[in-house]
Structure formats: C-alpha cells, structure tokens
mmCIF file of C-alpha atoms in Angstrom:
data_model
loop_
_atom_site.group_PDB
_atom_site.id
_atom_site.type_symbol
_atom_site.label_atom_id
_atom_site.label_comp_id
_atom_site.label_asym_id
_atom_site.label_seq_id
_atom_site.Cartn_x
_atom_site.Cartn_y
_atom_site.Cartn_z
ATOM 1 C CA MET C 1 18.538 -19.136 71.444
ATOM 2 C CA MET C 2 17.883 -15.678 70.051
ATOM 3 C CA LYS C 3 21.509 -14.801 70.774
ATOM 4 C CA LYS C 4 22.588 -17.639 68.487
ATOM 5 C CA LEU C 5 20.348 -16.341 65.711
ATOM 6 C CA LEU C 6 21.784 -12.850 66.065
ATOM 7 C CA LEU C 7 25.264 -14.386 65.897
ATOM 8 C CA ALA C 8 24.211 -16.108 62.688
ATOM 9 C CA LEU C 9 23.146 -12.854 61.097
ATOM 10 C CA LEU C 10 26.439 -11.224 62.042
ATOM 11 C CA LEU C 11 28.681 -14.049 60.883
ATOM 12 C CA ILE C 12 27.141 -14.903 57.512
ATOM 13 C CA PRO C 13 28.902 -12.121 55.525
ATOM 14 C CA PHE C 14 32.219 -12.915 57.228
ATOM 15 C CA LEU C 15 32.032 -16.661 56.545
ATOM 16 C CA ASN C 16 31.044 -16.121 52.933
ATOM 17 C CA LEU C 17 34.111 -13.911 52.541
ATOM 18 C CA VAL C 18 36.706 -16.219 54.064
ATOM 19 C CA ASN C 19 35.482 -19.473 52.460
ATOM 20 C CA ALA C 20 37.185 -18.755 49.145
ATOM 21 C CA GLN C 21 37.052 -21.411 46.450
ATOM 22 C CA GLU C 22 40.159 -22.843 44.763
ATOM 23 C CA GLU C 23 40.226 -24.218 41.259
ATOM 24 C CA ILE C 24 40.350 -28.027 41.107
ATOM 25 C CA VAL C 25 40.106 -28.611 37.341
ATOM 26 C CA LYS C 26 38.891 -26.690 34.298
ATOM 27 C CA TRP C 27 38.318 -26.868 30.558
ATOM 28 C CA THR C 28 38.222 -23.519 28.758
ATOM 29 C CA PHE C 29 39.585 -24.652 25.357
ATOM 30 C CA PRO C 30 42.055 -21.781 24.883
ATOM 31 C CA THR C 31 43.803 -22.751 21.606
ATOM 32 C CA GLY C 32 41.134 -24.338 19.423
ATOM 33 C CA GLN C 33 43.251 -27.479 18.960
ATOM 34 C CA LEU C 34 42.173 -31.015 19.837
ATOM 35 C CA GLY C 35 44.750 -30.945 22.622
ATOM 36 C CA ASP C 36 42.289 -28.689 24.451
ATOM 37 C CA THR C 37 40.344 -31.811 25.406
ATOM 38 C CA VAL C 38 42.994 -32.045 28.149
ATOM 39 C CA GLN C 39 42.075 -29.757 31.019
ATOM 40 C CA ASN C 40 44.043 -26.500 31.255
ATOM 41 C CA GLY C 41 44.052 -25.833 35.006
ATOM 42 C CA THR C 42 47.196 -25.856 37.128
ATOM 43 C CA ASN C 43 46.051 -27.939 40.108
ATOM 44 C CA PRO C 44 48.390 -30.996 40.175
ATOM 45 C CA LEU C 45 45.514 -33.192 41.351
ATOM 46 C CA ASN C 46 43.997 -33.417 37.849
ATOM 47 C CA LEU C 47 46.596 -32.303 35.318
ATOM 48 C CA THR C 48 45.938 -34.978 32.660
ATOM 49 C CA ARG C 49 42.146 -35.187 32.836
ATOM 50 C CA VAL C 50 40.268 -35.036 29.518
ATOM 51 C CA ILE C 51 36.742 -34.219 28.408
ATOM 52 C CA SER C 52 35.024 -36.908 26.359
ATOM 53 C CA ILE C 53 31.694 -37.641 24.759
ATOM 54 C CA ASP C 54 29.489 -40.700 24.488
ATOM 55 C CA GLY C 55 27.227 -41.753 21.599
ATOM 56 C CA THR C 56 27.890 -38.809 19.294
ATOM 57 C CA ASP C 57 30.320 -37.804 16.577
ATOM 58 C CA PRO C 58 33.901 -36.995 17.705
ATOM 59 C CA ILE C 59 34.707 -33.743 19.484
ATOM 60 C CA THR C 60 35.912 -30.828 17.368
ATOM 61 C CA MET C 61 36.858 -27.275 18.371
ATOM 62 C CA THR C 62 34.825 -24.414 16.902
ATOM 63 C CA ASN C 63 34.114 -20.761 17.650
ATOM 64 C CA GLY C 64 33.249 -20.077 21.263
ATOM 65 C CA GLN C 65 31.729 -17.134 23.080
ATOM 66 C CA ALA C 66 33.749 -14.382 21.400
ATOM 67 C CA SER C 67 36.271 -13.792 18.632
ATOM 68 C CA GLY C 68 39.415 -15.843 19.287
ATOM 69 C CA ASP C 69 37.613 -18.063 21.796
ATOM 70 C CA TYR C 70 36.820 -21.754 21.271
ATOM 71 C CA ALA C 71 34.420 -24.399 22.535
ATOM 72 C CA ALA C 72 34.195 -28.173 22.422
ATOM 73 C CA THR C 73 31.651 -29.081 19.748
ATOM 74 C CA ALA C 74 29.898 -32.237 18.531
ATOM 75 C CA THR C 75 27.120 -33.409 16.226
ATOM 76 C CA GLY C 76 25.323 -36.763 16.095
ATOM 77 C CA TRP C 77 22.918 -36.140 19.002
ATOM 78 C CA ASP C 78 19.864 -37.654 17.269
ATOM 79 C CA ASP C 79 17.859 -40.132 19.411
ATOM 80 C CA GLY C 80 20.132 -39.254 22.321
ATOM 81 C CA PHE C 81 17.617 -39.082 25.170
ATOM 82 C CA ASP C 82 19.277 -40.441 28.343
ATOM 83 C CA THR C 83 22.130 -42.023 26.354
ATOM 84 C CA LYS C 84 24.279 -39.264 24.819
ATOM 85 C CA TYR C 85 26.339 -36.915 26.922
ATOM 86 C CA TRP C 86 29.428 -34.795 27.635
ATOM 87 C CA LEU C 87 31.666 -36.343 30.327
ATOM 88 C CA VAL C 88 34.463 -35.141 32.615
ATOM 89 C CA LYS C 89 36.332 -36.986 35.371
ATOM 90 C CA PHE C 90 38.389 -35.654 38.276
ATOM 91 C CA LYS C 91 39.347 -36.176 41.910
ATOM 92 C CA THR C 92 38.472 -33.859 44.774
ATOM 93 C CA THR C 93 40.933 -35.186 47.362
ATOM 94 C CA GLY C 94 41.471 -32.562 50.067
ATOM 95 C CA TYR C 95 38.541 -30.362 48.994
ATOM 96 C CA GLY C 96 35.092 -29.769 50.419
ATOM 97 C CA HIS C 97 32.208 -27.579 49.251
ATOM 98 C CA VAL C 98 32.950 -28.631 45.663
ATOM 99 C CA LYS C 99 31.086 -26.689 42.978
ATOM 100 C CA ILE C 100 30.844 -26.950 39.193
ATOM 101 C CA SER C 101 30.137 -24.364 36.508
ATOM 102 C CA SER C 102 29.661 -24.666 32.749
ATOM 103 C CA LYS C 103 28.171 -22.989 29.690
ATOM 104 C CA GLN C 104 26.389 -24.749 26.832
ATOM 105 C CA ARG C 105 24.962 -23.710 23.489
ATOM 106 C CA ALA C 106 22.679 -25.516 21.048
ATOM 107 C CA GLY C 107 22.607 -24.459 17.468
ATOM 108 C CA GLY C 108 24.525 -22.567 14.937
ATOM 109 C CA THR C 109 22.686 -23.157 11.672
ATOM 110 C CA ASN C 110 21.763 -26.672 12.826
ATOM 111 C CA GLY C 111 19.659 -26.775 15.967
ATOM 112 C CA GLY C 112 21.158 -29.060 18.596
ATOM 113 C CA PRO C 113 19.646 -30.659 21.727
ATOM 114 C CA ARG C 114 17.898 -28.198 24.013
ATOM 115 C CA ASP C 115 17.538 -30.083 27.316
ATOM 116 C CA PHE C 116 20.282 -31.444 29.583
ATOM 117 C CA LYS C 117 20.887 -32.252 33.233
ATOM 118 C CA LEU C 118 24.018 -33.061 35.250
ATOM 119 C CA GLN C 119 24.538 -36.454 36.868
ATOM 120 C CA TYR C 120 27.379 -38.073 38.816
ATOM 121 C CA ARG C 121 28.767 -41.463 39.778
ATOM 122 C CA LEU C 122 31.918 -42.602 41.563
ATOM 123 C CA SER C 123 32.642 -45.691 39.489
ATOM 124 C CA SER C 124 33.161 -46.406 35.808
ATOM 125 C CA THR C 125 29.957 -48.470 35.706
ATOM 126 C CA GLY C 126 26.630 -48.520 37.478
ATOM 127 C CA ALA C 127 23.730 -46.145 37.837
ATOM 128 C CA TRP C 128 24.039 -42.398 37.381
ATOM 129 C CA ASN C 129 22.659 -40.111 40.086
ATOM 130 C CA ASP C 130 20.974 -36.784 39.418
ATOM 131 C CA ILE C 131 22.646 -33.666 40.795
ATOM 132 C CA PRO C 132 19.884 -31.560 42.404
ATOM 133 C CA ASN C 133 18.905 -28.342 40.628
ATOM 134 C CA SER C 134 21.041 -29.171 37.569
ATOM 135 C CA GLU C 135 18.487 -29.092 34.754
ATOM 136 C CA VAL C 136 19.612 -26.854 31.889
ATOM 137 C CA ILE C 137 17.585 -25.515 28.948
ATOM 138 C CA LEU C 138 19.876 -24.348 26.144
ATOM 139 C CA GLY C 139 19.460 -21.604 23.584
ATOM 140 C CA ASN C 140 21.282 -20.708 20.391
ATOM 141 C CA GLU C 141 23.497 -18.438 22.525
ATOM 142 C CA TRP C 142 25.746 -18.685 25.597
ATOM 143 C CA THR C 143 23.587 -16.983 28.226
ATOM 144 C CA THR C 144 20.759 -19.499 28.691
ATOM 145 C CA GLY C 145 22.431 -22.871 29.231
ATOM 146 C CA VAL C 146 24.563 -21.803 32.197
ATOM 147 C CA VAL C 147 25.407 -23.763 35.341
ATOM 148 C CA ASP C 148 26.799 -21.352 37.928
ATOM 149 C CA ASN C 149 28.655 -22.711 40.981
ATOM 150 C CA LEU C 150 26.355 -25.699 41.425
ATOM 151 C CA ASP C 151 26.990 -27.618 44.671
ATOM 152 C CA LEU C 152 28.037 -31.226 44.107
ATOM 153 C CA PRO C 153 26.517 -33.859 46.443
ATOM 154 C CA ALA C 154 28.203 -35.098 49.601
ATOM 155 C CA GLU C 155 29.623 -38.186 47.888
ATOM 156 C CA CYS C 156 31.681 -35.948 45.596
ATOM 157 C CA GLN C 157 33.414 -34.085 48.440
ATOM 158 C CA ASN C 158 37.021 -34.906 49.431
ATOM 159 C CA GLN C 159 36.907 -37.867 47.055
ATOM 160 C CA SER C 160 40.045 -39.845 46.168
ATOM 161 C CA THR C 161 37.965 -42.061 43.862
ATOM 162 C CA THR C 162 37.341 -40.540 40.443
ATOM 163 C CA VAL C 163 34.219 -38.383 40.277
ATOM 164 C CA ASN C 164 32.388 -38.760 36.954
ATOM 165 C CA ILE C 165 30.145 -35.876 35.886
ATOM 166 C CA ARG C 166 28.030 -35.956 32.744
ATOM 167 C CA TRP C 167 25.758 -33.512 30.944
ATOM 168 C CA VAL C 168 23.129 -35.891 29.543
ATOM 169 C CA MET C 169 20.258 -35.211 27.129
ATOM 170 C CA THR C 170 16.873 -35.327 28.852
ATOM 171 C CA THR C 171 14.688 -35.056 25.725
ATOM 172 C CA ASN C 172 15.063 -35.443 21.964
ATOM 173 C CA THR C 173 13.823 -31.866 21.463
ATOM 174 C CA ASP C 174 16.066 -29.454 19.578
ATOM 175 C CA VAL C 175 16.577 -25.791 20.349
ATOM 176 C CA ASN C 176 13.879 -24.808 17.826
ATOM 177 C CA GLY C 177 11.240 -27.106 19.329
ATOM 178 C CA GLY C 178 11.598 -29.849 16.724
ATOM 179 C CA THR C 179 13.379 -33.188 16.907
ATOM 180 C CA VAL C 180 17.171 -33.302 17.196
ATOM 181 C CA ALA C 181 18.737 -34.292 13.866
ATOM 182 C CA ALA C 182 22.093 -35.967 13.277
ATOM 183 C CA THR C 183 23.429 -32.584 12.125
ATOM 184 C CA GLY C 184 22.360 -30.839 15.335
ATOM 185 C CA VAL C 185 25.224 -29.021 17.047
ATOM 186 C CA SER C 186 25.999 -28.980 20.774
ATOM 187 C CA LYS C 187 28.772 -26.863 22.285
ATOM 188 C CA ILE C 188 30.209 -26.715 25.799
ATOM 189 C CA ASP C 189 32.706 -24.298 27.359
ATOM 190 C CA GLU C 190 33.950 -22.803 30.646
ATOM 191 C CA ILE C 191 33.783 -26.015 32.677
ATOM 192 C CA VAL C 192 35.281 -25.109 36.042
ATOM 193 C CA VAL C 193 35.298 -27.172 39.257
ATOM 194 C CA THR C 194 36.248 -25.434 42.512
ATOM 195 C CA GLY C 195 36.382 -26.335 46.190
ATOM 196 C CA ASN C 196 37.518 -25.224 49.619
ATOM 197 C CA PRO C 197 40.788 -26.820 50.812
ATOM 198 C CA ILE C 198 40.238 -29.048 53.829
ATOM 199 C CA THR C 199 42.655 -28.544 56.696
ATOM 200 C CA GLY C 200 42.241 -29.454 60.325
ATOM 201 C CA ILE C 201 42.830 -32.010 63.031
ATOM 202 C CA ASP C 202 40.634 -34.705 61.477
ATOM 203 C CA GLU C 203 39.967 -34.168 57.820
ATOM 204 C CA THR C 204 37.983 -37.409 57.493
ATOM 205 C CA ALA C 205 35.366 -36.243 59.956
ATOM 206 C CA GLY C 206 34.476 -32.857 58.506
ATOM 207 C CA THR C 207 36.061 -29.696 57.165
ATOM 208 C CA LYS C 208 37.090 -26.293 58.476
ATOM 209 C CA GLU C 209 33.746 -24.901 57.371
ATOM 210 C CA LEU C 210 30.030 -25.482 57.577
ATOM 211 C CA TYR C 211 28.103 -25.771 54.338
ATOM 212 C CA THR C 212 24.707 -26.930 53.141
ATOM 213 C CA TYR C 213 23.793 -28.548 49.852
ATOM 214 C CA PRO C 214 21.840 -28.266 47.732
ATOM 215 C CA ASN C 215 21.186 -24.625 48.581
ATOM 216 C CA PRO C 216 18.504 -23.528 47.766
ATOM 217 C CA SER C 217 16.753 -26.819 48.537
ATOM 218 C CA ALA C 218 13.284 -27.964 47.523
ATOM 219 C CA ALA C 219 13.240 -31.015 49.818
ATOM 220 C CA ALA C 220 15.905 -32.909 51.785
ATOM 221 C CA PHE C 221 19.348 -31.348 52.188
ATOM 222 C CA SER C 222 22.676 -32.243 53.781
ATOM 223 C CA VAL C 223 24.911 -30.339 56.182
ATOM 224 C CA SER C 224 28.674 -30.895 56.156
ATOM 225 C CA VAL C 225 30.078 -29.799 59.511
ATOM 226 C CA PRO C 226 33.528 -28.705 60.741
ATOM 227 C CA TRP C 227 35.735 -31.104 62.670
ATOM 228 C CA GLY C 228 34.942 -31.019 66.375
ATOM 229 C CA THR C 229 31.236 -30.291 65.879
ATOM 230 C CA THR C 230 29.099 -31.732 68.678
ATOM 231 C CA GLY C 231 25.704 -30.918 67.187
ATOM 232 C CA ILE C 232 23.723 -28.693 64.853
ATOM 233 C CA GLU C 233 20.636 -26.572 65.397
ATOM 234 C CA ILE C 234 18.369 -25.108 62.712
ATOM 235 C CA PHE C 235 16.414 -21.894 63.301
ATOM 236 C CA ASN C 236 13.740 -20.227 61.201
ATOM 237 C CA SER C 237 13.725 -16.510 60.448
ATOM 238 C CA ASN C 238 11.623 -15.856 63.575
ATOM 239 C CA GLY C 239 14.365 -17.180 65.824
ATOM 240 C CA GLN C 240 12.594 -20.448 66.623
ATOM 241 C CA MET C 241 14.640 -23.650 66.704
ATOM 242 C CA VAL C 242 12.932 -26.141 64.378
ATOM 243 C CA LEU C 243 15.393 -29.031 64.491
ATOM 244 C CA SER C 244 18.547 -30.289 66.203
ATOM 245 C CA ALA C 245 20.734 -33.240 65.219
ATOM 246 C CA LEU C 246 24.042 -34.966 65.876
ATOM 247 C CA PRO C 247 26.591 -35.331 63.052
ATOM 248 C CA ASP C 248 27.685 -38.717 61.737
ATOM 249 C CA LYS C 249 31.189 -38.733 60.206
ATOM 250 C CA GLY C 250 31.070 -35.020 59.534
ATOM 251 C CA CYS C 251 27.669 -34.948 57.859
ATOM 252 C CA VAL C 252 24.003 -34.547 58.781
ATOM 253 C CA LYS C 253 21.225 -35.335 56.319
ATOM 254 C CA ILE C 254 18.017 -33.410 56.964
ATOM 255 C CA GLU C 255 14.985 -35.258 55.620
ATOM 256 C CA LYS C 256 12.306 -33.511 57.702
ATOM 257 C CA ALA C 257 9.987 -31.423 55.545
ATOM 258 C CA LEU C 258 10.444 -27.757 56.413
ATOM 259 C CA PRO C 259 8.138 -24.988 55.188
ATOM 260 C CA ALA C 260 9.516 -22.684 52.506
ATOM 261 C CA GLY C 261 11.619 -19.872 53.904
ATOM 262 C CA LEU C 262 15.019 -18.782 55.177
ATOM 263 C CA TYR C 263 16.743 -20.924 57.820
ATOM 264 C CA PHE C 264 19.976 -20.647 59.797
ATOM 265 C CA VAL C 265 22.132 -23.689 60.530
ATOM 266 C CA ILE C 266 24.429 -23.425 63.559
ATOM 267 C CA ALA C 267 27.196 -25.936 64.265
ATOM 268 C CA THR C 268 28.030 -26.041 67.946
ATOM 269 C CA MET C 269 31.210 -27.137 69.702
ATOM 270 C CA ASN C 270 30.887 -27.791 73.429
ATOM 271 C CA ASP C 271 27.674 -25.721 73.534
ATOM 272 C CA LYS C 272 29.309 -22.774 71.781
ATOM 273 C CA ALA C 273 27.983 -21.541 68.432
ATOM 274 C CA ALA C 274 31.091 -21.639 66.291
ATOM 275 C CA PHE C 275 29.922 -21.790 62.691
ATOM 276 C CA VAL C 276 26.822 -20.414 61.006
ATOM 277 C CA LYS C 277 25.264 -20.870 57.555
ATOM 278 C CA HIS C 278 21.935 -19.979 55.965
ATOM 279 C CA ILE C 279 19.796 -22.138 53.700
ATOM 280 C CA ILE C 280 16.808 -21.238 51.539
ATOM 281 C CA LYS C 281 13.965 -23.724 51.233
#
C-alpha cells in the first residue's frame, strides 16, 4: 500500500499539468454594448448563450475593472433576499471537471447587495441547489467578490441538458452594512466556465481523468473516475488506507466522515494504480 501512496506523491504534479482546462463559455463584456449580454467565447457548444437577471432593473453596461473595460450592471436589488439574481445557462456536453469563475462588485456611489452564493439546476423550473463553497461577500472593488475555478457538482458534468447557474442574494445587507436600496448597484464580470474534454472508450461511464469535488471538502465529496476503473482507495497522509469503494456509472460518492487532513485518492484498473488525486478535508 505504501508503494501506491508514493506513486500518488510522484504523479500529482504530472496529472495537474496534463489535465488542462478548455473554455466552454464566457462573458467578459468587451465592447460595453448591450450585445455583450451574448457570451463572447468561441466554443461552438454555447455560441448564442446570454446572461440575464431576475427581479431587478434591466442590465446595462458600465465601467469595469479598468479603463476601457466594461461590466454587466443592474440596480433594483431591494428586498432581493433569495429572489433576485444573475443567471447564465450553458451545456457541458463532452466535458468533465467543469469549473466556473466570476468577479462581482457592489457599490459605486450607491451601495449594492453584499452577499451572494451560486446555485444550479438542470431544468427551467424546480428547486435550486447550492454549489458547495460558493458563498461570496462583495466589496466596493473587484478583488473581494471573486469565484476562482469553483468545481461544479457531478450533475453539471458532461451535461447535454442546459445547466442553469445563478448568483443569488443571500441577505438584504448592502456593502456598507445597511439595507439594500432600490438604487443599489451590482456588477458582474469575467464569467468563465471551463472543463476537461472527455475522450475514451466509454464516455458515459467516466472520463480520462480522476477528479474530486468539492475540493477542499468540509463533509461529503464525490469522485469521478476514468473509464475502466475497477475500484478506488483513499489513503491518509500516513499511508494508511481509510476507505475503498466500487464506482457506479463513473462516480463514487463518499459520505463517510473523515478527519480533517490531506488524503490521496487512487483509481485502480485490474489492481494497478493508474490515476491519483489528492483531496483536502
């Protein structure tokens, strides 16, 4: 078993290098015109996707992060707790390990909503689901309210059904600690969704890579395994195996409570350690 752990330590830098992300869809609002609500990436999977808003005033384009840059902007966020949000839609067909990034700002001269979180659903109606570790606290600048390569849940991977992602208000508190007014300003920019292309013998039963999400994890986490995987084993940093499991349709959900620390997940194929990943609890 110790040999497998040593293999894990050796392979982690290599796997992180080769598992390069490709752009799936993005909104960076390059021209400052309302046409920028249409995404400006080049991936043919999502060429006509638009950003929208719910419950607020219409989207406008205003100054972004630097001179000559622009951001999607809206007012009308008063009384918006759990009902007002930014929204994007896209497909992830052929992609695993899908991640999302964004930047938000509250303010200008009129303090906008401070607190948001990201949620997802795979239908146009029904309940929204929280994305783990997605809570965002905004400032009157672009460096605080940042989501950086956040892992999307398993249901959002390799998805031919439209994935809906929203940034929803979680309080009615404005950036100055008061109550959000109708004039409060919210801005969003640099929305980028990326993923690893899936290729292999059976793309419906896994991917070419092993990945864990969410990572870091505070509780349960999932492991998406490569095609051909016969089992997974999880080791702690002392080289002790703490759990083994069999994959079901390319995924393993780990619900056992593990102590905080660094763990190594090994996907095996015919008793050979073929893929390695680390996870932080």
